[in-house]
Tab-separated table of N, CA and C in Angstrom:
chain	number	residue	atom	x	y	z
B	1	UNK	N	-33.943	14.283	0.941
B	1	UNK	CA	-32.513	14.583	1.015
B	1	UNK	C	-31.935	14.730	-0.394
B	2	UNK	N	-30.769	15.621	-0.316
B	2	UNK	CA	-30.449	15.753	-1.471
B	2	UNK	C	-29.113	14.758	-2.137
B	3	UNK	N	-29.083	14.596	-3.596
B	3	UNK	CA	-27.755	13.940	-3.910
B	3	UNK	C	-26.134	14.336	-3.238
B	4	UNK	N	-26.042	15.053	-3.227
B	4	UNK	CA	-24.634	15.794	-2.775
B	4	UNK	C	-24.459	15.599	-1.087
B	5	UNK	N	-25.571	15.384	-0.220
B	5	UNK	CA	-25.716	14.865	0.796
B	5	UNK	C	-25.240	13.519	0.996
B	6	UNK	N	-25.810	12.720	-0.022
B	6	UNK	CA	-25.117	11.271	-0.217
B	6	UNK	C	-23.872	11.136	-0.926
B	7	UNK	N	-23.469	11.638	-1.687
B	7	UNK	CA	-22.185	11.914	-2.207
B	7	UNK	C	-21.382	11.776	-0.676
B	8	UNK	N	-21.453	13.141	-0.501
B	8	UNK	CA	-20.638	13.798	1.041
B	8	UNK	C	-20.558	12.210	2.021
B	9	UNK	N	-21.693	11.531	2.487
B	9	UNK	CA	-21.880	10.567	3.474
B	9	UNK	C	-21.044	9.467	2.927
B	10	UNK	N	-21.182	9.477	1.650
B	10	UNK	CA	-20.156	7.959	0.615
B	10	UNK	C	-19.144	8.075	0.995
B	11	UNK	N	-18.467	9.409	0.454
B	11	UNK	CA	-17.028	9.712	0.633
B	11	UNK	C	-16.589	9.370	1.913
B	12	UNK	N	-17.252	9.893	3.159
B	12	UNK	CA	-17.010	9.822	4.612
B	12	UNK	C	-16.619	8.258	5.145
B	13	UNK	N	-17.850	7.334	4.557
B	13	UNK	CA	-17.746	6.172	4.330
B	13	UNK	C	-16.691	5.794	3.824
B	14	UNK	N	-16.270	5.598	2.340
B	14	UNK	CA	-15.255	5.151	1.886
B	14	UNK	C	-13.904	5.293	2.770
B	15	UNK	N	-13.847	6.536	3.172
B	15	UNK	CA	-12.415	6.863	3.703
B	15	UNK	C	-12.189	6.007	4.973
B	16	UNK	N	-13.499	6.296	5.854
B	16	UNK	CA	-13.479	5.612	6.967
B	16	UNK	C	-12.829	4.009	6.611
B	17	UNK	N	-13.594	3.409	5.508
B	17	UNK	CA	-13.594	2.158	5.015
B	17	UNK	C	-11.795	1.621	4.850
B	18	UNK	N	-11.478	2.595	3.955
B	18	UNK	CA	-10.135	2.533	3.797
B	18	UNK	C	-9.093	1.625	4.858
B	19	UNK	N	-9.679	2.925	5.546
B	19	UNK	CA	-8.442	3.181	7.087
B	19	UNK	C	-8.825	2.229	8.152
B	20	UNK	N	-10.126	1.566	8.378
B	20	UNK	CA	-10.216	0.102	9.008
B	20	UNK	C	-9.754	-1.206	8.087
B	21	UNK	N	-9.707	-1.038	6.967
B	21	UNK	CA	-9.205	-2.136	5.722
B	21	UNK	C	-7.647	-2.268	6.503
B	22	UNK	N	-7.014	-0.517	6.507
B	22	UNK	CA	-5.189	-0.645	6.909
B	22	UNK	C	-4.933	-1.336	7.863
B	23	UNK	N	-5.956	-1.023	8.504
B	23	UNK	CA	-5.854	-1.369	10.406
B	23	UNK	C	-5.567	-2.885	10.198
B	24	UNK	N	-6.543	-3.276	9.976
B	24	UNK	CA	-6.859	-5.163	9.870
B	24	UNK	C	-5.704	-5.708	8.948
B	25	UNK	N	-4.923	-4.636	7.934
B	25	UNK	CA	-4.043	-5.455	7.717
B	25	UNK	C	-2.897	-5.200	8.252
B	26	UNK	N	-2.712	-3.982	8.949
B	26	UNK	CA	-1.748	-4.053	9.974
B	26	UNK	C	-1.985	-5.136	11.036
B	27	UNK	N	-3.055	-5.423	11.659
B	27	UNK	CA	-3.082	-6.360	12.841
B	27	UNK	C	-2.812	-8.214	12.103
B	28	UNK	N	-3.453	-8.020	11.048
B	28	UNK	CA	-2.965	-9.588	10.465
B	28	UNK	C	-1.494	-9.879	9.939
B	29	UNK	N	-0.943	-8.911	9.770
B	29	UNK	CA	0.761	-9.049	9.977
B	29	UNK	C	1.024	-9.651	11.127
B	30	UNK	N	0.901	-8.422	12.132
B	30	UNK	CA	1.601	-8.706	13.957
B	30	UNK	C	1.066	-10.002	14.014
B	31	UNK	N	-0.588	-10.567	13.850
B	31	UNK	CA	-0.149	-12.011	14.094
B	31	UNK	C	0.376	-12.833	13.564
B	32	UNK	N	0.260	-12.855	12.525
B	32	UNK	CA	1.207	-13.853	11.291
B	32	UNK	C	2.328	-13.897	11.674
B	33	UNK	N	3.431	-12.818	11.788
B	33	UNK	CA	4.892	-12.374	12.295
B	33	UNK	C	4.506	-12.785	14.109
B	34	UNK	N	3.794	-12.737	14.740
B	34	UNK	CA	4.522	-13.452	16.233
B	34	UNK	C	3.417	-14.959	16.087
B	35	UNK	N	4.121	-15.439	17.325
B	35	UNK	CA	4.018	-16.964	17.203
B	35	UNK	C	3.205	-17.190	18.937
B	36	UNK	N	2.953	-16.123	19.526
B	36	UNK	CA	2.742	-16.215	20.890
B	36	UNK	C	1.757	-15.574	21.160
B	37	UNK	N	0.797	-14.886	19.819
B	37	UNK	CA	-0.218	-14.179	19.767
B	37	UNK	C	-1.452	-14.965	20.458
B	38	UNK	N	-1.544	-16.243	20.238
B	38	UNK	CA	-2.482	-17.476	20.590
B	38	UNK	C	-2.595	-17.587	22.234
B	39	UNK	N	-1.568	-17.693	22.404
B	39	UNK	CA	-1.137	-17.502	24.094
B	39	UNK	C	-1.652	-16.370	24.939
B	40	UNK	N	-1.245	-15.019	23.971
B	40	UNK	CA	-2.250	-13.730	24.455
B	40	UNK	C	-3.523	-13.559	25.012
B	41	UNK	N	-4.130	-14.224	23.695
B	41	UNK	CA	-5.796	-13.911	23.667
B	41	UNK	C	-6.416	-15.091	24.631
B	42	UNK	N	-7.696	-14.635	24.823
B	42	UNK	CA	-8.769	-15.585	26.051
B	42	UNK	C	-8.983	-16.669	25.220
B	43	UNK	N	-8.949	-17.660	25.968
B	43	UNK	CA	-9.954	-18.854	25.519
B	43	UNK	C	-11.682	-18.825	24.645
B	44	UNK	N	-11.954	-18.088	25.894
B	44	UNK	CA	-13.808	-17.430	25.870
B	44	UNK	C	-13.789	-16.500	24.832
């Protein structure tokens, strides 16, 4: 395989990487900010 192949796959990576990084810190707000999040989720 060639370099520019892995280049291309990094980049794809990184970005992807990014935008699950936002996610998780969007979702660790909403729980931090509500108080009833605990109540939501399963036990199990």
């Amino acid at each position: 395989m060639n370099e520019s192949y892995f280049k291309k796959y990094a980049d794809r990576i990184n970005k992807v990487k990014a935008e699950l990084i936002q996610e998780l810190e969007k979702s660790k707000g909403k729980i931090r900010s509500s108080d009833t999040v605990h109540q939501q989720l399963p036990l199990h």
